[in-house]
């Protein structure tokens, strides 16, 4: 089992920045992929950014150039630096980890971008 604990959400004005963190604990030795998904009201959950244990990254087109995902393997933590935030980034953000064939989710953290 893997437990994921997120932090860093909140309310920010358009153009502002937030940094999300997610720390994994438990059976973490074989976590290959970690990422951030988001789900806005009435919309499907989407992968925002992902990073492998080798630190290869991918991003959804709508956040490229604004968001940066990084990973500290020693601390079992993944970060999502979000800059130039837009109202359409408003959503619940979920941390995700894949260990072998198992997938794990965090509890979610609300990000609201509004003036």
Short mmCIF file of N, CA, C and O in Angstrom, two decimals:
data_model
loop_
_atom_site.label_atom_id
_atom_site.label_comp_id
_atom_site.label_asym_id
_atom_site.label_seq_id
_atom_site.Cartn_x
_atom_site.Cartn_y
_atom_site.Cartn_z
N UNK A 1 0.83 -1.20 0.00
CA UNK A 1 0.00 0.00 0.00
C UNK A 1 0.87 1.25 0.00
O UNK A 1 1.94 1.27 0.57
N UNK A 2 0.36 2.27 -0.66
CA UNK A 2 1.01 3.57 -0.72
C UNK A 2 0.01 4.62 -0.27
O UNK A 2 -1.15 4.60 -0.69
N UNK A 3 0.45 5.50 0.59
CA UNK A 3 -0.38 6.62 1.02
C UNK A 3 0.21 7.90 0.43
O UNK A 3 1.43 8.10 0.44
N UNK A 4 -0.66 8.76 -0.06
CA UNK A 4 -0.26 10.03 -0.66
C UNK A 4 -0.91 11.17 0.11
O UNK A 4 -2.12 11.17 0.30
N UNK A 5 -0.09 12.12 0.54
CA UNK A 5 -0.59 13.28 1.28
C UNK A 5 -0.21 14.54 0.51
O UNK A 5 0.97 14.79 0.28
N UNK A 6 -1.23 15.30 0.15
CA UNK A 6 -1.04 16.51 -0.65
C UNK A 6 -1.11 17.75 0.23
O UNK A 6 -1.77 17.76 1.26
N UNK A 7 -0.49 18.81 -0.26
CA UNK A 7 -0.62 20.11 0.39
C UNK A 7 -0.36 21.20 -0.64
O UNK A 7 0.21 20.93 -1.71
N UNK A 8 -0.78 22.42 -0.30
CA UNK A 8 -0.41 23.57 -1.12
C UNK A 8 -1.51 24.20 -1.93
O UNK A 8 -1.28 25.20 -2.60
N UNK A 9 -2.72 23.67 -1.89
CA UNK A 9 -3.80 24.30 -2.63
C UNK A 9 -4.25 25.59 -1.96
O UNK A 9 -3.75 25.97 -0.90
N UNK A 10 -5.18 26.27 -2.61
CA UNK A 10 -5.73 27.49 -2.03
C UNK A 10 -6.34 28.39 -3.06
O UNK A 10 -6.60 27.99 -4.20
N UNK A 11 -6.56 29.63 -2.64
CA UNK A 11 -7.16 30.66 -3.49
C UNK A 11 -6.07 31.62 -3.96
O UNK A 11 -5.27 32.10 -3.13
N UNK A 12 -6.06 31.88 -5.25
CA UNK A 12 -5.05 32.78 -5.80
C UNK A 12 -5.69 33.60 -6.91
O UNK A 12 -6.64 33.15 -7.57
N UNK A 13 -5.19 34.79 -7.11
CA UNK A 13 -5.70 35.66 -8.18
C UNK A 13 -5.13 35.22 -9.53
O UNK A 13 -4.06 34.62 -9.60
N UNK A 14 -5.84 35.53 -10.60
CA UNK A 14 -5.29 35.22 -11.94
C UNK A 14 -3.90 35.82 -12.11
O UNK A 14 -3.65 36.96 -11.69
N UNK A 15 -3.02 35.04 -12.71
CA UNK A 15 -1.64 35.46 -12.86
C UNK A 15 -0.74 35.06 -11.71
O UNK A 15 0.49 35.20 -11.81
N UNK A 16 -1.33 34.58 -10.64
CA UNK A 16 -0.55 34.21 -9.46
C UNK A 16 0.04 32.81 -9.58
O UNK A 16 -0.08 32.14 -10.61
N UNK A 17 0.67 32.39 -8.49
CA UNK A 17 1.37 31.11 -8.46
C UNK A 17 0.99 30.33 -7.22
O UNK A 17 0.65 30.90 -6.17
N UNK A 18 1.04 29.01 -7.36
CA UNK A 18 0.90 28.09 -6.24
C UNK A 18 1.85 26.93 -6.46
O UNK A 18 2.19 26.59 -7.60
N UNK A 19 2.22 26.30 -5.35
CA UNK A 19 3.06 25.11 -5.43
C UNK A 19 2.39 23.98 -4.66
O UNK A 19 2.14 24.12 -3.47
N UNK A 20 2.10 22.90 -5.34
CA UNK A 20 1.51 21.73 -4.72
C UNK A 20 2.62 20.73 -4.39
O UNK A 20 3.59 20.58 -5.14
N UNK A 21 2.44 20.04 -3.27
CA UNK A 21 3.37 18.99 -2.86
C UNK A 21 2.60 17.72 -2.57
O UNK A 21 1.45 17.77 -2.11
N UNK A 22 3.23 16.61 -2.81
CA UNK A 22 2.62 15.31 -2.51
C UNK A 22 3.73 14.37 -2.04
O UNK A 22 4.69 14.13 -2.78
N UNK A 23 3.57 13.86 -0.83
CA UNK A 23 4.57 12.95 -0.27
C UNK A 23 3.98 11.55 -0.15
O UNK A 23 2.86 11.38 0.37
N UNK A 24 4.74 10.60 -0.62
CA UNK A 24 4.31 9.20 -0.58
C UNK A 24 4.94 8.48 0.60
O UNK A 24 6.09 8.73 0.95
N UNK A 25 4.17 7.59 1.20
CA UNK A 25 4.68 6.74 2.28
C UNK A 25 4.11 5.34 2.11
O UNK A 25 3.18 5.13 1.33
N UNK A 26 4.68 4.40 2.83
CA UNK A 26 4.23 3.02 2.71
C UNK A 26 5.16 2.23 1.80
O UNK A 26 6.37 2.37 1.86
N UNK A 27 4.58 1.44 0.93
CA UNK A 27 5.36 0.57 0.03
C UNK A 27 5.82 1.36 -1.18
O UNK A 27 5.32 1.20 -2.29
N UNK A 28 6.79 2.23 -0.96
CA UNK A 28 7.17 3.21 -1.97
C UNK A 28 8.33 2.78 -2.83
O UNK A 28 8.73 3.51 -3.72
N UNK A 29 8.86 1.61 -2.59
CA UNK A 29 10.12 1.24 -3.25
C UNK A 29 9.96 1.02 -4.74
O UNK A 29 10.93 1.11 -5.48
N UNK A 30 8.75 0.76 -5.20
CA UNK A 30 8.60 0.50 -6.64
C UNK A 30 7.67 1.49 -7.31
O UNK A 30 7.02 1.17 -8.30
N UNK A 31 7.63 2.71 -6.77
CA UNK A 31 6.84 3.75 -7.45
C UNK A 31 7.58 4.18 -8.71
O UNK A 31 8.71 4.65 -8.63
N UNK A 32 6.94 4.00 -9.84
CA UNK A 32 7.57 4.39 -11.10
C UNK A 32 7.10 5.76 -11.57
O UNK A 32 7.88 6.63 -11.91
N UNK A 33 5.80 5.94 -11.54
CA UNK A 33 5.22 7.16 -12.11
C UNK A 33 4.45 7.91 -11.03
O UNK A 33 3.73 7.31 -10.24
N UNK A 34 4.65 9.23 -11.00
CA UNK A 34 3.83 10.08 -10.14
C UNK A 34 3.31 11.24 -10.98
O UNK A 34 3.97 11.67 -11.94
N UNK A 35 2.16 11.71 -10.62
CA UNK A 35 1.59 12.79 -11.41
C UNK A 35 0.51 13.54 -10.68
O UNK A 35 0.17 13.22 -9.53
N UNK A 36 0.01 14.54 -11.35
CA UNK A 36 -1.09 15.35 -10.84
C UNK A 36 -2.23 15.32 -11.85
O UNK A 36 -2.02 15.60 -13.04
N UNK A 37 -3.40 14.98 -11.39
CA UNK A 37 -4.63 15.08 -12.15
C UNK A 37 -5.45 16.22 -11.56
O UNK A 37 -5.23 16.65 -10.43
N UNK A 38 -6.41 16.69 -12.33
CA UNK A 38 -7.34 17.67 -11.81
C UNK A 38 -8.74 17.37 -12.34
O UNK A 38 -8.91 16.78 -13.40
N UNK A 39 -9.71 17.81 -11.55
CA UNK A 39 -11.10 17.64 -11.95
C UNK A 39 -11.88 18.89 -11.58
O UNK A 39 -11.97 19.24 -10.40
N UNK A 40 -12.40 19.52 -12.60
CA UNK A 40 -13.25 20.69 -12.40
C UNK A 40 -14.70 20.24 -12.37
O UNK A 40 -15.04 19.18 -12.90
N UNK A 41 -15.57 21.04 -11.76
CA UNK A 41 -16.99 20.66 -11.68
C UNK A 41 -17.59 20.38 -13.06
O UNK A 41 -17.42 21.18 -13.99
N UNK A 42 -18.22 19.25 -13.20
CA UNK A 42 -18.88 18.90 -14.46
C UNK A 42 -17.94 18.40 -15.54
O UNK A 42 -18.39 18.17 -16.68
N UNK A 43 -16.66 18.24 -15.21
CA UNK A 43 -15.69 17.81 -16.20
C UNK A 43 -15.03 16.51 -15.77
O UNK A 43 -15.03 16.16 -14.59
N UNK A 44 -14.45 15.83 -16.73
CA UNK A 44 -13.72 14.60 -16.44
C UNK A 44 -12.37 14.91 -15.82
O UNK A 44 -11.79 15.98 -16.05
N UNK A 45 -11.89 13.98 -15.02
CA UNK A 45 -10.56 14.12 -14.45
C UNK A 45 -9.53 14.01 -15.57
O UNK A 45 -9.64 13.13 -16.43
N UNK A 46 -8.54 14.91 -15.55
CA UNK A 46 -7.52 14.89 -16.59
C UNK A 46 -6.13 14.91 -15.98
O UNK A 46 -5.91 15.49 -14.91
N UNK A 47 -5.20 14.28 -16.69
CA UNK A 47 -3.81 14.30 -16.26
C UNK A 47 -3.22 15.66 -16.62
O UNK A 47 -3.22 16.05 -17.79
N UNK A 48 -2.72 16.35 -15.63
CA UNK A 48 -2.12 17.66 -15.84
C UNK A 48 -0.63 17.52 -16.15
O UNK A 48 -0.12 18.11 -17.09
N UNK A 49 0.06 16.73 -15.33
CA UNK A 49 1.51 16.55 -15.50
C UNK A 49 1.92 15.26 -14.84
O UNK A 49 1.34 14.86 -13.83
N UNK A 50 2.92 14.62 -15.42
CA UNK A 50 3.43 13.38 -14.86
C UNK A 50 4.94 13.32 -14.95
O UNK A 50 5.56 14.02 -15.78
N UNK A 51 5.52 12.50 -14.09
CA UNK A 51 6.98 12.36 -14.06
C UNK A 51 7.33 10.95 -13.65
O UNK A 51 6.72 10.37 -12.74
N UNK A 52 8.30 10.37 -14.36
CA UNK A 52 8.73 9.02 -14.04
C UNK A 52 9.86 9.05 -13.01
O UNK A 52 10.39 10.12 -12.68
N UNK A 53 10.23 7.88 -12.53
CA UNK A 53 11.34 7.82 -11.57
C UNK A 53 12.64 8.29 -12.22
O UNK A 53 13.54 8.75 -11.51
N UNK A 54 12.74 8.20 -13.53
CA UNK A 54 13.89 8.72 -14.26
C UNK A 54 13.76 10.19 -14.61
O UNK A 54 14.60 10.74 -15.32
N UNK A 55 12.67 10.81 -14.13
CA UNK A 55 12.41 12.25 -14.26
C UNK A 55 12.07 12.67 -15.68
O UNK A 55 12.28 13.82 -16.06
N UNK A 56 11.54 11.76 -16.46
CA UNK A 56 10.92 12.16 -17.73
C UNK A 56 9.55 12.73 -17.43
O UNK A 56 8.81 12.19 -16.60
N UNK A 57 9.20 13.83 -18.08
CA UNK A 57 7.97 14.54 -17.76
C UNK A 57 7.05 14.65 -18.97
O UNK A 57 7.49 14.57 -20.12
N UNK A 58 5.77 14.84 -18.68
CA UNK A 58 4.81 15.15 -19.73
C UNK A 58 3.75 16.07 -19.14
O UNK A 58 3.49 16.05 -17.93
N UNK A 59 3.15 16.88 -20.00
CA UNK A 59 2.17 17.89 -19.58
C UNK A 59 1.00 17.92 -20.56
O UNK A 59 1.18 17.70 -21.77
N UNK A 60 -0.16 18.24 -20.04
CA UNK A 60 -1.28 18.54 -20.91
C UNK A 60 -0.99 19.87 -21.59
O UNK A 60 -0.34 20.76 -21.02
N UNK A 61 -1.44 20.02 -22.83
CA UNK A 61 -1.10 21.20 -23.62
C UNK A 61 -1.48 22.51 -22.93
O UNK A 61 -0.76 23.51 -23.03
N UNK A 62 -2.57 22.51 -22.21
CA UNK A 62 -3.08 23.76 -21.64
C UNK A 62 -2.20 24.33 -20.53
O UNK A 62 -2.37 25.49 -20.15
N UNK A 63 -1.27 23.54 -20.00
CA UNK A 63 -0.41 24.03 -18.92
C UNK A 63 1.06 24.14 -19.32
O UNK A 63 1.88 24.61 -18.53
N UNK A 64 1.38 23.74 -20.52
CA UNK A 64 2.78 23.79 -20.95
C UNK A 64 3.30 25.22 -20.92
O UNK A 64 2.64 26.15 -21.37
N UNK A 65 4.49 25.38 -20.36
CA UNK A 65 5.08 26.70 -20.22
C UNK A 65 4.67 27.44 -18.97
O UNK A 65 5.24 28.48 -18.63
N UNK A 66 3.66 26.91 -18.26
CA UNK A 66 3.20 27.58 -17.04
C UNK A 66 3.42 26.69 -15.80
O UNK A 66 3.70 27.21 -14.71
N UNK A 67 3.25 25.41 -15.96
CA UNK A 67 3.39 24.47 -14.83
C UNK A 67 4.68 23.67 -14.99
O UNK A 67 5.09 23.34 -16.11
N UNK A 68 5.29 23.34 -13.86
CA UNK A 68 6.48 22.51 -13.85
C UNK A 68 6.33 21.42 -12.79
O UNK A 68 6.09 21.73 -11.62
N UNK A 69 6.51 20.18 -13.21
CA UNK A 69 6.47 19.07 -12.26
C UNK A 69 7.90 18.66 -11.96
O UNK A 69 8.77 18.65 -12.85
N UNK A 70 8.16 18.35 -10.69
CA UNK A 70 9.48 17.89 -10.29
C UNK A 70 9.32 16.83 -9.21
O UNK A 70 8.23 16.67 -8.64
N UNK A 71 10.41 16.14 -8.94
CA UNK A 71 10.31 14.99 -8.04
C UNK A 71 11.61 14.87 -7.25
O UNK A 71 12.70 14.98 -7.81
N UNK A 72 11.46 14.67 -5.97
CA UNK A 72 12.58 14.40 -5.08
C UNK A 72 12.47 12.93 -4.67
O UNK A 72 11.70 12.59 -3.77
N UNK A 73 13.23 12.08 -5.34
CA UNK A 73 13.10 10.65 -5.08
C UNK A 73 13.54 10.29 -3.66
O UNK A 73 12.99 9.38 -3.04
N UNK A 74 14.52 11.02 -3.13
CA UNK A 74 15.02 10.74 -1.78
C UNK A 74 13.94 11.02 -0.73
O UNK A 74 13.88 10.35 0.30
N UNK A 75 13.09 12.00 -1.00
CA UNK A 75 12.03 12.37 -0.06
C UNK A 75 10.67 11.84 -0.48
O UNK A 75 9.67 12.14 0.17
N UNK A 76 10.65 11.07 -1.59
CA UNK A 76 9.39 10.49 -2.08
C UNK A 76 8.31 11.54 -2.26
O UNK A 76 7.15 11.33 -1.90
N UNK A 77 8.72 12.66 -2.80
CA UNK A 77 7.82 13.80 -2.92
C UNK A 77 7.81 14.30 -4.36
O UNK A 77 8.85 14.34 -5.02
N UNK A 78 6.62 14.65 -4.82
CA UNK A 78 6.47 15.25 -6.14
C UNK A 78 5.85 16.64 -5.95
O UNK A 78 5.03 16.85 -5.05
N UNK A 79 6.30 17.58 -6.76
CA UNK A 79 5.86 18.96 -6.68
C UNK A 79 5.22 19.38 -8.00
O UNK A 79 5.60 18.89 -9.06
N UNK A 80 4.30 20.31 -7.91
CA UNK A 80 3.76 20.94 -9.10
C UNK A 80 3.80 22.45 -8.88
O UNK A 80 3.03 22.99 -8.08
N UNK A 81 4.73 23.10 -9.56
CA UNK A 81 4.82 24.56 -9.52
C UNK A 81 3.89 25.12 -10.59
O UNK A 81 4.06 24.81 -11.78
N UNK A 82 2.93 25.91 -10.18
CA UNK A 82 1.93 26.45 -11.09
C UNK A 82 2.07 27.96 -11.15
O UNK A 82 1.86 28.64 -10.14
N UNK A 83 2.45 28.48 -12.30
CA UNK A 83 2.61 29.91 -12.51
C UNK A 83 1.59 30.41 -13.52
O UNK A 83 0.99 29.62 -14.26
N UNK A 84 1.42 31.71 -13.55
CA UNK A 84 0.50 32.34 -14.50
C UNK A 84 -0.86 31.65 -14.47
O UNK A 84 -1.43 31.32 -15.53
N UNK A 85 -1.37 31.44 -13.30
CA UNK A 85 -2.62 30.70 -13.15
C UNK A 85 -3.79 31.44 -13.78
O UNK A 85 -3.86 32.69 -13.76
N UNK A 86 -4.70 30.67 -14.32
CA UNK A 86 -5.89 31.20 -15.00
C UNK A 86 -7.14 30.67 -14.30
O UNK A 86 -7.10 29.60 -13.67
N UNK A 87 -8.26 31.37 -14.43
CA UNK A 87 -9.50 30.86 -13.83
C UNK A 87 -9.83 29.43 -14.27
O UNK A 87 -10.39 28.65 -13.48
N UNK A 88 -9.49 29.09 -15.48
CA UNK A 88 -9.79 27.74 -15.98
C UNK A 88 -8.92 26.66 -15.35
O UNK A 88 -9.14 25.46 -15.59
N UNK A 89 -7.93 27.06 -14.56
CA UNK A 89 -7.14 26.09 -13.81
C UNK A 89 -7.84 25.67 -12.51
O UNK A 89 -7.37 24.78 -11.80
N UNK A 90 -8.92 26.34 -12.19
CA UNK A 90 -9.67 26.02 -10.97
C UNK A 90 -10.18 24.58 -11.02
O UNK A 90 -10.83 24.17 -11.98
N UNK A 91 -9.83 23.81 -10.00
CA UNK A 91 -10.20 22.40 -9.95
C UNK A 91 -9.71 21.81 -8.64
O UNK A 91 -8.95 22.45 -7.90
N UNK A 92 -10.13 20.59 -8.38
CA UNK A 92 -9.50 19.79 -7.33
C UNK A 92 -8.34 19.05 -7.97
O UNK A 92 -8.53 18.38 -9.00
N UNK A 93 -7.18 19.18 -7.38
CA UNK A 93 -5.98 18.55 -7.90
C UNK A 93 -5.66 17.31 -7.06
O UNK A 93 -5.61 17.38 -5.83
N UNK A 94 -5.43 16.20 -7.75
CA UNK A 94 -5.18 14.92 -7.10
C UNK A 94 -3.78 14.44 -7.44
O UNK A 94 -3.39 14.42 -8.62
N UNK A 95 -3.07 14.01 -6.43
CA UNK A 95 -1.80 13.36 -6.63
C UNK A 95 -2.05 11.90 -6.99
O UNK A 95 -3.00 11.27 -6.48
N UNK A 96 -1.20 11.36 -7.85
CA UNK A 96 -1.36 9.99 -8.35
C UNK A 96 0.00 9.33 -8.34
O UNK A 96 1.02 9.95 -8.66
N UNK A 97 0.02 8.05 -7.98
CA UNK A 97 1.25 7.27 -8.02
C UNK A 97 0.97 5.88 -8.56
O UNK A 97 -0.07 5.29 -8.26
N UNK A 98 1.88 5.42 -9.36
CA UNK A 98 1.76 4.06 -9.90
C UNK A 98 2.94 3.24 -9.41
O UNK A 98 4.09 3.60 -9.65
N UNK A 99 2.63 2.13 -8.73
CA UNK A 99 3.65 1.23 -8.21
C UNK A 99 3.32 -0.16 -8.75
O UNK A 99 2.34 -0.76 -8.33
N UNK A 100 4.14 -0.64 -9.69
CA UNK A 100 3.82 -1.90 -10.33
C UNK A 100 2.51 -1.77 -11.09
O UNK A 100 2.36 -0.87 -11.91
N UNK A 101 1.56 -2.62 -10.80
CA UNK A 101 0.26 -2.56 -11.47
C UNK A 101 -0.78 -1.84 -10.62
O UNK A 101 -1.94 -1.73 -11.00
N UNK A 102 -0.37 -1.34 -9.47
CA UNK A 102 -1.29 -0.67 -8.57
C UNK A 102 -1.24 0.85 -8.76
O UNK A 102 -0.18 1.42 -8.99
N UNK A 103 -2.41 1.47 -8.65
CA UNK A 103 -2.52 2.92 -8.75
C UNK A 103 -3.06 3.46 -7.43
O UNK A 103 -3.96 2.87 -6.82
N UNK A 104 -2.53 4.60 -7.02
CA UNK A 104 -2.91 5.21 -5.75
C UNK A 104 -3.23 6.68 -5.98
O UNK A 104 -2.63 7.33 -6.84
N UNK A 105 -4.17 7.17 -5.17
CA UNK A 105 -4.64 8.55 -5.28
C UNK A 105 -4.55 9.24 -3.94
O UNK A 105 -4.81 8.64 -2.89
N UNK A 106 -4.23 10.53 -3.99
CA UNK A 106 -4.35 11.37 -2.80
C UNK A 106 -5.78 11.80 -2.61
O UNK A 106 -6.66 11.51 -3.43
N UNK A 107 -6.01 12.55 -1.55
CA UNK A 107 -7.38 12.94 -1.20
C UNK A 107 -7.86 14.15 -2.00
O UNK A 107 -9.05 14.43 -2.04
N UNK A 108 -6.95 14.84 -2.63
CA UNK A 108 -7.29 16.01 -3.43
C UNK A 108 -7.11 17.30 -2.67
O UNK A 108 -7.31 17.36 -1.46
N UNK A 109 -6.71 18.33 -3.39
CA UNK A 109 -6.57 19.67 -2.81
C UNK A 109 -7.17 20.68 -3.77
O UNK A 109 -6.95 20.62 -4.98
N UNK A 110 -7.96 21.60 -3.22
CA UNK A 110 -8.68 22.57 -4.05
C UNK A 110 -7.75 23.71 -4.46
O UNK A 110 -7.06 24.30 -3.63
N UNK A 111 -7.78 24.01 -5.75
CA UNK A 111 -7.10 25.19 -6.30
C UNK A 111 -8.18 26.06 -6.93
O UNK A 111 -8.91 25.61 -7.82
N UNK A 112 -8.28 27.29 -6.46
CA UNK A 112 -9.26 28.23 -6.99
C UNK A 112 -8.54 29.47 -7.47
O UNK A 112 -7.79 30.10 -6.71
N UNK A 113 -8.75 29.80 -8.73
CA UNK A 113 -8.13 30.99 -9.32
C UNK A 113 -9.25 31.99 -9.61
O UNK A 113 -10.09 31.77 -10.50
N UNK A 114 -9.26 33.06 -8.85
CA UNK A 114 -10.35 34.01 -8.96
C UNK A 114 -9.91 35.37 -8.43
O UNK A 114 -9.11 35.45 -7.50
N UNK A 115 -10.46 36.43 -9.02
CA UNK A 115 -10.19 37.77 -8.52
C UNK A 115 -11.26 38.19 -7.54
O UNK A 115 -11.21 39.31 -6.99
#
